[in-house]
Amino acid sequence: MDVFFLLCTLCVIAVISVILPRIYQHYVLRKKLKRLPQIKANPIFGVIFQLLKLSEWERVLWFYDYMKQYKNGIYGYWLGNKPFVNIYHPDYLEAIFPSTVNITKGEPYDMLRPWLGNGLLTSTGKQWFHDRRLIGPTFHFSILNQFAVILSEKAEILTKCLEKEIRKDPGKAINIFPFIINVALDIICETAMGVNVRAQEVVTEYTSTVHKTSTLILERLFRPWHWSDLLYYSFPAGKQYKSALNILHRFTKEVIIKKKSAREKQNGHVEFEDKNDDSDIGKRKRKAFLDLLLDQNEKDDTPLTDDEVRAQVDTFMFEGHDTTAVAMTWALFLLGSHPEHQEKVHKELEEVFGDSETPATVKELSELKYLDRVIKETLRLYPSVPMITRELVEDVTVGNYTFPKGITVVLAILLTHRNPVVWPDPDKFDPDRFLPENSANRNPYAYVPFSAGPRNCIGQRFAMLEEKTVLTAILRKWRVKSVKTPDMVKYGGSIILRPNEDIPIHFIPKK
């Protein structure tokens, strides 16, 4: 009995020694954040149950409502015992974005690690600085020009796919999003890996798995009971996710192995491969990002391992696929909803291309200043990545508030772009906001669709080149008319700002 009592006492002491410090830390944390405007919620669960009962679109409206309520550009809330601070005023964003210390992504990004490993999106600290320095040269503008031909080829395939769909029922509107998703996937597979997957023409295991994996990640984000790996992989969704990852990783690894083998045979120079190769690797002499990455890697003092190279390529695939697809979809939708702005685009296209039907060159695309403003205004209203989270590794003073290390700061890009304190009439589509004279005195952190500071999007130039190429190919052939108006379309998503419904568009041949 004495031994049993002793064991029980030791267990109680052990539990108390673990729980009490956590309770005290939680008390101290709440005290430090006491002055911060906060959403009233359950003291134990925070706002979890408020958010769980909402659809993706209702969550967007929920955040919009609190943005309007807390007009100073900052507020906090608790998810369980974890504090989050939403920031959506340029002056406050400026305290976080330029930091070279607070570059660690928040917990939601941990759910991407099984797919992306410690690639550029998820890594931090010394590894991130090393990898960014290594990968940076592969995105140099002069190198991006190599991909212009690939972009034009894929855009031409898209127009043929649309023509085929239009012929089926000439008067019927087309849901544009699936077509744009496929052209974006086609482009990123060939530019990132040098593999022609023909995503617009056939459904392959790899392309369908990319779609499935992205969906599973989004679904997991909003199910707290799926956040634990141990629990998640015991659920059917977790098993599907693991199976999907095996397919994606196997494909990427095989591409890397073939690339390295080809390089060894050619002393590091990739020449023509067997044209009967199913994956079309090396069919052209143009180098893919993978080739360029391997070039850089061979020169580096601490080269990446094969798994680390795979993580970087998978990151290119993830970041360069959905983000550009939603941007192009929203741009077409907005032009189809605002014929007065679309006419200005068509006038500009006629001035630059005339009656020519040859694919656009990089130089010609650079002359499309109004289309450039259309894309920028689209990314203001519908930023592809609506928010970024950072876990603070040191205390930070933001305005009149000091945030302790360890908390998660949400850099709410969507709220910043729709903040009426920052943007007059924020819901209005007005490309002229980005005329030089209208942008001159604007805070640089008022518009951050590609993030900002050291962790800004490394592929933003490539994204803009791709978007202009595809949009130009479509708009040189058709005028577009959206069936729905912007106030009708629901959207959401924590990683990518996707439409939650079809985006039907009429395509009217240009005369």
Short mmCIF file of C-alpha atoms in Angstrom, two decimals:
data_model
loop_
_atom_site.label_atom_id
_atom_site.label_comp_id
_atom_site.label_asym_id
_atom_site.label_seq_id
_atom_site.Cartn_x
_atom_site.Cartn_y
_atom_site.Cartn_z
CA MET A 1 0.00 0.00 0.00
CA ASP A 2 2.86 2.35 0.93
CA VAL A 3 4.56 1.62 -2.39
CA PHE A 4 1.29 2.26 -4.28
CA PHE A 5 0.77 5.51 -2.40
CA LEU A 6 4.34 6.55 -3.14
CA LEU A 7 3.92 5.83 -6.84
CA CYS A 8 0.65 7.79 -6.96
CA THR A 9 2.32 10.70 -5.20
CA LEU A 10 5.23 10.67 -7.66
CA CYS A 11 2.80 10.60 -10.58
CA VAL A 12 0.87 13.57 -9.18
CA ILE A 13 4.10 15.48 -8.62
CA ALA A 14 5.27 14.69 -12.16
CA VAL A 15 1.96 15.82 -13.67
CA ILE A 16 1.91 19.00 -11.60
CA SER A 17 5.53 19.77 -12.51
CA VAL A 18 4.57 19.63 -16.20
CA ILE A 19 1.15 21.30 -16.04
CA LEU A 20 1.84 24.15 -13.62
CA PRO A 21 4.71 25.69 -15.64
CA ARG A 22 2.52 25.57 -18.75
CA ILE A 23 -0.37 27.21 -16.95
CA TYR A 24 1.99 29.91 -15.67
CA GLN A 25 3.49 30.45 -19.16
CA HIS A 26 -0.02 30.74 -20.57
CA TYR A 27 -0.92 33.25 -17.85
CA VAL A 28 2.19 35.33 -18.59
CA LEU A 29 1.45 35.22 -22.33
CA ARG A 30 -2.13 36.40 -21.85
CA LYS A 31 -0.89 39.19 -19.59
CA LYS A 32 1.61 40.35 -22.23
CA LEU A 33 -1.14 40.43 -24.86
CA LYS A 34 -3.74 42.04 -22.59
CA ARG A 35 -3.54 45.48 -24.26
CA LEU A 36 -4.04 44.02 -27.74
CA PRO A 37 -7.59 44.27 -29.19
CA GLN A 38 -8.90 40.69 -29.17
CA ILE A 39 -11.91 38.73 -30.35
CA LYS A 40 -13.97 37.56 -27.40
CA ALA A 41 -14.07 33.78 -27.31
CA ASN A 42 -14.16 30.66 -25.16
CA PRO A 43 -11.23 30.86 -22.66
CA ILE A 44 -10.23 27.26 -23.35
CA PHE A 45 -10.97 26.68 -27.04
CA GLY A 46 -10.70 30.25 -28.32
CA VAL A 47 -12.40 30.81 -31.69
CA ILE A 48 -11.99 27.23 -32.94
CA PHE A 49 -15.69 26.39 -32.72
CA GLN A 50 -16.66 29.73 -34.27
CA LEU A 51 -14.53 28.93 -37.31
CA LEU A 52 -15.40 25.25 -37.57
CA LYS A 53 -19.08 25.90 -38.14
CA LEU A 54 -18.32 28.33 -41.00
CA SER A 55 -17.79 27.55 -44.67
CA GLU A 56 -14.62 28.82 -46.39
CA TRP A 57 -16.51 31.83 -47.76
CA GLU A 58 -18.07 32.57 -44.36
CA ARG A 59 -14.59 32.52 -42.82
CA VAL A 60 -13.48 35.17 -45.33
CA LEU A 61 -16.48 37.31 -44.35
CA TRP A 62 -15.69 36.67 -40.67
CA PHE A 63 -12.18 38.09 -41.13
CA TYR A 64 -13.53 41.00 -43.21
CA ASP A 65 -15.99 41.89 -40.43
CA TYR A 66 -13.27 42.04 -37.79
CA MET A 67 -11.04 44.07 -40.13
CA LYS A 68 -13.81 46.67 -40.30
CA GLN A 69 -14.37 46.49 -36.55
CA TYR A 70 -10.69 46.88 -35.63
CA LYS A 71 -9.81 49.78 -37.91
CA ASN A 72 -6.35 50.30 -36.41
CA GLY A 73 -5.05 47.37 -38.49
CA ILE A 74 -4.36 44.80 -35.81
CA TYR A 75 -6.23 42.34 -33.58
CA GLY A 76 -5.64 39.04 -31.83
CA TYR A 77 -7.50 35.78 -31.30
CA TRP A 78 -6.84 32.39 -29.75
CA LEU A 79 -7.04 28.98 -31.40
CA GLY A 80 -7.15 26.78 -28.31
CA ASN A 81 -4.16 27.89 -26.24
CA LYS A 82 -2.29 29.35 -29.23
CA PRO A 83 -2.41 33.12 -29.77
CA PHE A 84 -2.56 34.55 -33.30
CA VAL A 85 -2.18 38.22 -34.19
CA ASN A 86 -3.68 39.50 -37.46
CA ILE A 87 -1.84 42.45 -39.02
CA TYR A 88 -3.28 44.31 -42.01
CA HIS A 89 -1.92 47.85 -41.98
CA PRO A 90 1.24 48.68 -44.01
CA ASP A 91 2.91 50.43 -41.07
CA TYR A 92 2.58 47.26 -38.98
CA LEU A 93 3.60 44.90 -41.80
CA GLU A 94 6.79 46.92 -42.11
CA ALA A 95 7.82 45.68 -38.66
CA ILE A 96 7.81 42.04 -39.83
CA PHE A 97 8.41 41.71 -43.57
CA PRO A 98 11.95 43.23 -43.77
CA SER A 99 13.22 41.20 -40.80
CA THR A 100 16.09 38.81 -41.43
CA VAL A 101 15.48 37.16 -38.05
CA ASN A 102 11.73 36.55 -37.89
CA ILE A 103 11.58 34.51 -41.10
CA THR A 104 10.22 31.27 -39.61
CA LYS A 105 6.86 30.28 -41.09
CA GLY A 106 3.99 29.51 -38.72
CA GLU A 107 2.60 26.11 -37.78
CA PRO A 108 0.17 25.77 -40.73
CA TYR A 109 3.20 25.36 -43.01
CA ASP A 110 4.22 22.25 -41.07
CA MET A 111 1.40 20.44 -42.85
CA LEU A 112 3.25 20.99 -46.12
CA ARG A 113 6.49 19.37 -44.93
CA PRO A 114 5.52 15.78 -45.77
CA TRP A 115 5.26 16.88 -49.43
CA LEU A 116 7.76 19.75 -49.67
CA GLY A 117 10.31 18.70 -47.03
CA ASN A 118 12.58 21.60 -46.09
CA GLY A 119 12.25 23.32 -49.45
CA LEU A 120 12.47 27.07 -49.86
CA LEU A 121 8.87 27.60 -48.71
CA THR A 122 9.16 25.75 -45.40
CA SER A 123 12.82 26.01 -44.35
CA THR A 124 14.25 28.69 -42.05
CA GLY A 125 17.48 29.95 -40.50
CA LYS A 126 20.85 29.14 -42.03
CA GLN A 127 19.40 26.50 -44.34
CA TRP A 128 16.93 28.96 -45.85
CA PHE A 129 19.63 31.60 -46.44
CA HIS A 130 21.89 28.98 -48.05
CA ASP A 131 19.13 27.64 -50.29
CA ARG A 132 17.89 31.08 -51.32
CA ARG A 133 21.42 32.08 -52.32
CA LEU A 134 21.83 28.82 -54.23
CA ILE A 135 18.49 28.98 -56.07
CA GLY A 136 18.36 32.75 -56.72
CA PRO A 137 20.43 32.71 -59.94
CA THR A 138 18.06 30.17 -61.56
CA PHE A 139 15.36 32.87 -61.54
CA HIS A 140 17.46 35.59 -63.15
CA PHE A 141 15.42 37.49 -65.74
CA SER A 142 17.79 36.64 -68.58
CA ILE A 143 17.27 32.94 -67.83
CA LEU A 144 13.49 33.33 -67.63
CA ASN A 145 13.50 34.50 -71.25
CA GLN A 146 14.42 30.93 -72.23
CA PHE A 147 11.00 29.80 -71.06
CA ALA A 148 9.05 32.20 -73.28
CA VAL A 149 8.78 29.58 -76.03
CA ILE A 150 7.44 26.96 -73.61
CA LEU A 151 4.90 29.43 -72.24
CA SER A 152 3.70 30.28 -75.76
CA GLU A 153 3.46 26.60 -76.74
CA LYS A 154 1.33 25.76 -73.70
CA ALA A 155 -0.83 28.86 -74.20
CA GLU A 156 -1.46 27.78 -77.81
CA ILE A 157 -2.55 24.33 -76.62
CA LEU A 158 -4.93 26.05 -74.21
CA THR A 159 -6.58 28.06 -76.99
CA LYS A 160 -7.06 24.87 -79.01
CA CYS A 161 -8.64 23.14 -76.01
CA LEU A 162 -10.98 26.11 -75.56
CA GLU A 163 -11.87 26.10 -79.27
CA LYS A 164 -12.72 22.40 -79.02
CA GLU A 165 -14.92 23.03 -75.98
CA ILE A 166 -16.66 26.00 -77.64
CA ARG A 167 -17.47 23.90 -80.73
CA LYS A 168 -19.38 21.42 -78.55
CA ASP A 169 -21.95 24.10 -77.68
CA PRO A 170 -21.13 27.57 -79.11
CA GLY A 171 -23.61 29.42 -76.91
CA LYS A 172 -22.64 27.77 -73.63
CA ALA A 173 -20.42 29.46 -71.03
CA ILE A 174 -17.26 27.57 -70.07
CA ASN A 175 -16.07 27.02 -66.51
CA ILE A 176 -12.59 28.44 -67.07
CA PHE A 177 -10.82 27.37 -63.86
CA PRO A 178 -10.09 23.70 -64.80
CA PHE A 179 -8.62 24.78 -68.15
CA ILE A 180 -6.37 27.37 -66.49
CA ILE A 181 -5.28 24.91 -63.79
CA ASN A 182 -4.18 22.45 -66.47
CA VAL A 183 -2.21 24.98 -68.52
CA ALA A 184 -0.46 26.16 -65.34
CA LEU A 185 0.41 22.56 -64.45
CA ASP A 186 1.64 21.92 -68.00
CA ILE A 187 3.88 24.98 -67.79
CA ILE A 188 5.38 24.28 -64.38
CA CYS A 189 6.12 20.61 -65.14
CA GLU A 190 8.10 21.48 -68.26
CA THR A 191 9.84 24.57 -66.88
CA ALA A 192 10.59 23.14 -63.43
CA MET A 193 11.50 19.57 -64.38
CA GLY A 194 11.81 19.53 -68.16
CA VAL A 195 8.97 17.02 -68.37
CA ASN A 196 6.08 17.32 -70.80
CA VAL A 197 3.14 15.76 -68.90
CA ARG A 198 0.56 16.98 -71.46
CA ALA A 199 -1.77 17.96 -68.62
CA GLN A 200 -4.13 19.76 -71.01
CA GLU A 201 -4.54 16.77 -73.31
CA VAL A 202 -4.56 13.70 -71.07
CA VAL A 203 -5.13 12.98 -67.39
CA THR A 204 -1.99 11.32 -65.99
CA GLU A 205 -1.45 9.81 -62.56
CA TYR A 206 0.94 12.61 -61.65
CA THR A 207 -1.30 15.53 -62.67
CA SER A 208 -4.41 14.08 -61.01
CA THR A 209 -2.38 13.41 -57.85
CA VAL A 210 -1.12 17.02 -57.70
CA HIS A 211 -4.75 18.19 -57.70
CA LYS A 212 -5.75 15.64 -55.07
CA THR A 213 -2.82 16.48 -52.77
CA SER A 214 -3.54 20.21 -52.84
CA THR A 215 -7.19 19.54 -51.95
CA LEU A 216 -6.28 17.22 -49.06
CA ILE A 217 -3.93 19.83 -47.58
CA LEU A 218 -6.62 22.51 -47.69
CA GLU A 219 -9.15 20.19 -46.06
CA ARG A 220 -6.69 19.28 -43.30
CA LEU A 221 -6.01 22.91 -42.40
CA PHE A 222 -9.58 23.44 -41.22
CA ARG A 223 -9.92 20.20 -39.25
CA PRO A 224 -8.00 20.54 -35.95
CA TRP A 225 -8.45 16.83 -35.23
CA HIS A 226 -6.33 16.21 -38.35
CA TRP A 227 -3.43 18.40 -37.20
CA SER A 228 -1.72 15.60 -35.27
CA ASP A 229 0.24 13.38 -37.69
CA LEU A 230 -0.43 10.36 -35.48
CA LEU A 231 -4.19 10.84 -35.74
CA TYR A 232 -4.27 12.14 -39.32
CA TYR A 233 -2.55 9.13 -40.84
CA SER A 234 -5.04 6.82 -39.12
CA PHE A 235 -7.95 8.55 -40.92
CA PRO A 236 -8.92 7.72 -44.54
CA ALA A 237 -7.87 11.26 -45.62
CA GLY A 238 -4.43 10.77 -44.09
CA LYS A 239 -3.99 7.44 -45.82
CA GLN A 240 -4.99 9.03 -49.14
CA TYR A 241 -2.49 11.82 -48.52
CA LYS A 242 0.35 9.39 -47.78
CA SER A 243 -0.47 7.38 -50.90
CA ALA A 244 -0.54 10.57 -53.00
CA LEU A 245 2.83 11.68 -51.62
CA ASN A 246 4.39 8.35 -52.58
CA ILE A 247 3.27 8.92 -56.19
CA LEU A 248 4.53 12.54 -56.29
CA HIS A 249 7.87 11.80 -54.65
CA ARG A 250 8.49 8.74 -56.83
CA PHE A 251 7.85 10.78 -59.98
CA THR A 252 10.15 13.63 -58.94
CA LYS A 253 12.91 11.25 -57.81
CA GLU A 254 12.80 9.42 -61.13
CA VAL A 255 13.11 12.70 -63.03
CA ILE A 256 16.10 13.75 -60.89
CA ILE A 257 17.82 10.38 -61.37
CA LYS A 258 17.38 10.57 -65.17
CA LYS A 259 18.59 14.17 -65.23
CA LYS A 260 21.72 13.35 -63.23
CA SER A 261 22.42 10.29 -65.35
CA ALA A 262 22.12 12.36 -68.55
CA ARG A 263 24.44 15.00 -67.10
CA GLU A 264 27.06 12.42 -66.17
CA LYS A 265 27.02 11.03 -69.71
CA GLN A 266 27.43 14.54 -71.15
CA ASN A 267 29.91 15.80 -68.54
CA GLY A 268 27.27 18.03 -66.96
CA HIS A 269 25.87 19.31 -70.26
CA VAL A 270 22.36 18.11 -71.11
CA GLU A 271 21.99 17.43 -74.82
CA PHE A 272 19.28 15.68 -76.81
CA GLU A 273 17.83 12.57 -75.21
CA ASP A 274 15.94 9.73 -76.85
CA LYS A 275 12.90 11.39 -78.39
CA ASN A 276 10.87 8.28 -77.65
CA ASP A 277 11.32 8.81 -73.92
CA ASP A 278 7.79 8.94 -72.48
CA SER A 279 8.63 11.80 -70.14
CA ASP A 280 10.21 13.89 -72.93
CA ILE A 281 13.18 14.72 -70.71
CA GLY A 282 15.79 16.67 -72.62
CA LYS A 283 13.76 16.83 -75.80
CA ARG A 284 14.83 20.44 -76.19
CA LYS A 285 18.14 22.04 -75.33
CA ARG A 286 16.36 24.59 -73.16
CA LYS A 287 17.23 23.95 -69.54
CA ALA A 288 14.58 23.47 -66.87
CA PHE A 289 14.87 24.90 -63.36
CA LEU A 290 16.07 21.46 -62.28
CA ASP A 291 18.99 21.63 -64.74
CA LEU A 292 19.87 25.13 -63.55
CA LEU A 293 19.59 24.06 -59.92
CA LEU A 294 21.91 21.12 -60.53
CA ASP A 295 24.34 23.49 -62.30
CA GLN A 296 24.39 25.74 -59.23
CA ASN A 297 24.54 22.78 -56.86
CA GLU A 298 27.71 21.42 -58.46
CA LYS A 299 29.47 24.75 -57.82
CA ASP A 300 28.33 25.05 -54.19
CA ASP A 301 30.58 24.32 -51.18
CA THR A 302 27.71 22.53 -49.39
CA PRO A 303 25.64 20.97 -52.18
CA LEU A 304 22.11 19.73 -51.65
CA THR A 305 21.47 16.00 -51.30
CA ASP A 306 19.14 14.24 -53.76
CA ASP A 307 16.29 14.46 -51.23
CA GLU A 308 16.95 18.16 -50.74
CA VAL A 309 16.94 18.74 -54.50
CA ARG A 310 13.67 16.83 -54.66
CA ALA A 311 12.20 19.06 -51.95
CA GLN A 312 13.13 22.17 -53.92
CA VAL A 313 11.62 20.83 -57.16
CA ASP A 314 8.43 19.78 -55.35
CA THR A 315 8.28 23.29 -53.90
CA PHE A 316 8.53 24.80 -57.41
CA MET A 317 5.68 22.52 -58.47
CA PHE A 318 3.45 23.50 -55.55
CA GLU A 319 4.16 27.24 -55.53
CA GLY A 320 4.20 27.69 -59.29
CA HIS A 321 1.00 25.86 -60.08
CA ASP A 322 -2.14 26.92 -58.17
CA THR A 323 -0.92 30.46 -57.50
CA THR A 324 -0.63 31.48 -61.14
CA ALA A 325 -3.76 29.52 -62.09
CA VAL A 326 -6.00 31.40 -59.68
CA ALA A 327 -4.43 34.75 -60.67
CA MET A 328 -5.18 34.14 -64.37
CA THR A 329 -8.70 32.90 -63.59
CA TRP A 330 -9.54 35.97 -61.48
CA ALA A 331 -8.08 38.29 -64.16
CA LEU A 332 -10.28 36.78 -66.91
CA PHE A 333 -13.29 36.87 -64.60
CA LEU A 334 -12.78 40.56 -63.74
CA LEU A 335 -12.22 41.55 -67.37
CA GLY A 336 -15.37 39.64 -68.28
CA SER A 337 -17.24 41.56 -65.58
CA HIS A 338 -15.88 44.98 -66.60
CA PRO A 339 -16.18 45.41 -70.39
CA GLU A 340 -14.92 49.02 -70.24
CA HIS A 341 -11.56 47.82 -68.90
CA GLN A 342 -11.49 44.84 -71.26
CA GLU A 343 -11.87 47.18 -74.25
CA LYS A 344 -8.76 49.06 -73.13
CA VAL A 345 -6.87 45.75 -73.05
CA HIS A 346 -8.06 44.87 -76.57
CA LYS A 347 -7.07 48.29 -77.86
CA GLU A 348 -3.59 47.84 -76.38
CA LEU A 349 -3.29 44.35 -77.92
CA GLU A 350 -4.20 45.75 -81.34
CA GLU A 351 -1.61 48.52 -80.99
CA VAL A 352 1.14 46.04 -80.11
CA PHE A 353 0.25 43.04 -82.31
CA GLY A 354 -1.94 44.44 -85.11
CA ASP A 355 -3.14 41.57 -87.33
CA SER A 356 -0.22 39.31 -86.43
CA GLU A 357 -1.02 35.80 -85.20
CA THR A 358 2.51 34.87 -84.17
CA PRO A 359 3.10 34.17 -80.45
CA ALA A 360 3.96 37.14 -78.26
CA THR A 361 7.62 37.83 -77.58
CA VAL A 362 8.97 38.91 -74.20
CA LYS A 363 9.60 42.39 -75.64
CA GLU A 364 6.00 42.69 -76.87
CA LEU A 365 4.65 41.51 -73.52
CA SER A 366 6.70 44.21 -71.79
CA GLU A 367 4.83 46.83 -73.85
CA LEU A 368 1.43 45.77 -72.47
CA LYS A 369 1.29 48.36 -69.69
CA TYR A 370 -2.48 48.33 -69.24
CA LEU A 371 -2.63 44.52 -69.03
CA ASP A 372 0.15 44.77 -66.46
CA ARG A 373 -2.04 47.09 -64.38
CA VAL A 374 -5.01 44.74 -64.80
CA ILE A 375 -2.97 41.86 -63.38
CA LYS A 376 -1.74 44.00 -60.48
CA GLU A 377 -5.26 45.15 -59.61
CA THR A 378 -6.46 41.54 -59.85
CA LEU A 379 -3.76 40.49 -57.38
CA ARG A 380 -4.82 43.31 -55.07
CA LEU A 381 -8.43 42.13 -54.98
CA TYR A 382 -7.62 38.42 -55.10
CA PRO A 383 -4.04 37.84 -53.89
CA SER A 384 -3.13 34.24 -54.73
CA VAL A 385 -1.71 33.76 -51.24
CA PRO A 386 -4.18 35.56 -48.93
CA MET A 387 -2.12 35.33 -45.76
CA ILE A 388 1.33 34.38 -44.50
CA THR A 389 2.12 33.28 -40.96
CA ARG A 390 5.35 33.87 -39.07
CA GLU A 391 6.33 32.35 -35.74
CA LEU A 392 8.34 34.98 -33.89
CA VAL A 393 11.80 33.89 -32.75
CA GLU A 394 12.39 37.17 -30.92
CA ASP A 395 10.20 39.86 -29.37
CA VAL A 396 8.88 42.44 -31.83
CA THR A 397 7.40 45.89 -31.28
CA VAL A 398 4.56 46.66 -33.67
CA GLY A 399 3.12 50.13 -33.21
CA ASN A 400 2.27 50.44 -29.52
CA TYR A 401 2.33 46.69 -28.91
CA THR A 402 5.19 44.34 -28.06
CA PHE A 403 4.72 40.73 -29.10
CA PRO A 404 6.72 38.01 -27.31
CA LYS A 405 8.65 35.36 -29.21
CA GLY A 406 6.78 32.14 -29.86
CA ILE A 407 3.47 33.67 -30.92
CA THR A 408 2.17 33.44 -34.49
CA VAL A 409 1.74 36.64 -36.48
CA VAL A 410 -0.63 36.49 -39.46
CA LEU A 411 0.45 38.85 -42.24
CA ALA A 412 -3.05 39.23 -43.66
CA ILE A 413 -2.38 40.21 -47.29
CA LEU A 414 -6.03 39.92 -48.36
CA LEU A 415 -7.18 42.18 -45.52
CA THR A 416 -4.42 44.71 -46.24
CA HIS A 417 -5.44 44.85 -49.91
CA ARG A 418 -9.11 45.34 -48.98
CA ASN A 419 -8.50 47.66 -46.03
CA PRO A 420 -10.59 50.85 -46.57
CA VAL A 421 -8.14 52.80 -44.42
CA VAL A 422 -5.43 51.99 -46.98
CA TRP A 423 -7.38 51.76 -50.27
CA PRO A 424 -10.27 54.12 -51.12
CA ASP A 425 -13.31 52.17 -52.36
CA PRO A 426 -11.33 48.93 -51.85
CA ASP A 427 -13.78 46.54 -53.55
CA LYS A 428 -13.79 48.49 -56.83
CA PHE A 429 -11.79 47.08 -59.76
CA ASP A 430 -9.64 49.97 -60.96
CA PRO A 431 -6.36 49.15 -62.77
CA ASP A 432 -5.42 52.83 -62.83
CA ARG A 433 -4.59 52.58 -59.13
CA PHE A 434 -1.26 51.34 -60.47
CA LEU A 435 -0.47 54.24 -62.75
CA PRO A 436 2.96 55.60 -61.76
CA GLU A 437 1.48 58.88 -60.48
CA ASN A 438 -1.06 57.00 -58.32
CA SER A 439 1.55 54.63 -56.88
CA ALA A 440 4.27 57.20 -56.18
CA ASN A 441 3.44 57.98 -52.55
CA ARG A 442 1.94 54.62 -51.60
CA ASN A 443 3.47 52.71 -48.71
CA PRO A 444 5.40 49.79 -50.28
CA TYR A 445 3.74 47.39 -47.83
CA ALA A 446 0.23 48.40 -48.89
CA TYR A 447 0.50 46.04 -51.85
CA VAL A 448 2.31 42.76 -51.22
CA PRO A 449 0.83 39.99 -53.42
CA PHE A 450 4.26 38.33 -53.66
CA SER A 451 5.15 38.91 -50.00
CA ALA A 452 8.02 41.32 -49.26
CA GLY A 453 11.43 41.52 -47.66
CA PRO A 454 13.99 38.68 -47.75
CA ARG A 455 11.26 36.02 -48.04
CA ASN A 456 9.52 37.59 -51.01
CA CYS A 457 8.41 35.24 -53.81
CA ILE A 458 11.48 34.18 -55.75
CA GLY A 459 9.34 33.32 -58.78
CA GLN A 460 7.33 36.53 -59.12
CA ARG A 461 8.92 37.58 -62.44
CA PHE A 462 8.24 34.14 -63.87
CA ALA A 463 4.63 34.30 -62.62
CA MET A 464 4.01 37.68 -64.26
CA LEU A 465 5.56 36.48 -67.54
CA GLU A 466 3.36 33.37 -67.50
CA GLU A 467 0.18 35.29 -66.68
CA LYS A 468 0.74 37.86 -69.42
CA THR A 469 1.56 35.16 -71.98
CA VAL A 470 -1.56 33.08 -71.29
CA LEU A 471 -3.95 36.02 -70.95
CA THR A 472 -2.62 37.57 -74.16
CA ALA A 473 -3.07 34.31 -76.08
CA ILE A 474 -6.73 34.14 -74.98
CA LEU A 475 -7.60 37.82 -75.43
CA ARG A 476 -6.05 38.03 -78.92
CA LYS A 477 -8.66 35.48 -80.03
CA TRP A 478 -11.73 36.29 -77.94
CA ARG A 479 -13.63 38.84 -75.94
CA VAL A 480 -14.78 37.34 -72.66
CA LYS A 481 -18.03 37.87 -70.78
CA SER A 482 -18.51 36.62 -67.22
CA VAL A 483 -21.86 35.08 -66.31
CA LYS A 484 -21.49 36.10 -62.66
CA THR A 485 -20.55 39.42 -61.06
CA PRO A 486 -17.83 39.81 -58.40
CA ASP A 487 -20.37 40.19 -55.58
CA MET A 488 -21.90 36.81 -56.54
CA VAL A 489 -18.77 34.65 -56.45
CA LYS A 490 -17.68 33.02 -53.20
CA TYR A 491 -14.04 32.25 -52.54
CA GLY A 492 -11.81 31.05 -49.76
CA GLY A 493 -8.82 28.94 -48.82
CA SER A 494 -6.02 29.48 -46.34
CA ILE A 495 -3.10 28.64 -48.63
CA ILE A 496 -4.44 29.67 -52.05
CA LEU A 497 -7.39 32.03 -52.67
CA ARG A 498 -9.51 29.78 -54.87
CA PRO A 499 -13.05 30.28 -56.18
CA ASN A 500 -15.49 28.06 -54.28
CA GLU A 501 -17.70 27.67 -57.33
CA ASP A 502 -17.57 27.51 -61.11
CA ILE A 503 -16.39 30.60 -63.01
CA PRO A 504 -18.49 30.39 -66.22
CA ILE A 505 -17.33 32.66 -69.05
CA HIS A 506 -18.61 33.23 -72.59
CA PHE A 507 -15.95 33.42 -75.31
CA ILE A 508 -16.90 35.70 -78.21
CA PRO A 509 -14.60 35.53 -81.27
CA LYS A 510 -12.95 38.84 -82.14
CA LYS A 511 -14.03 40.25 -85.51
#
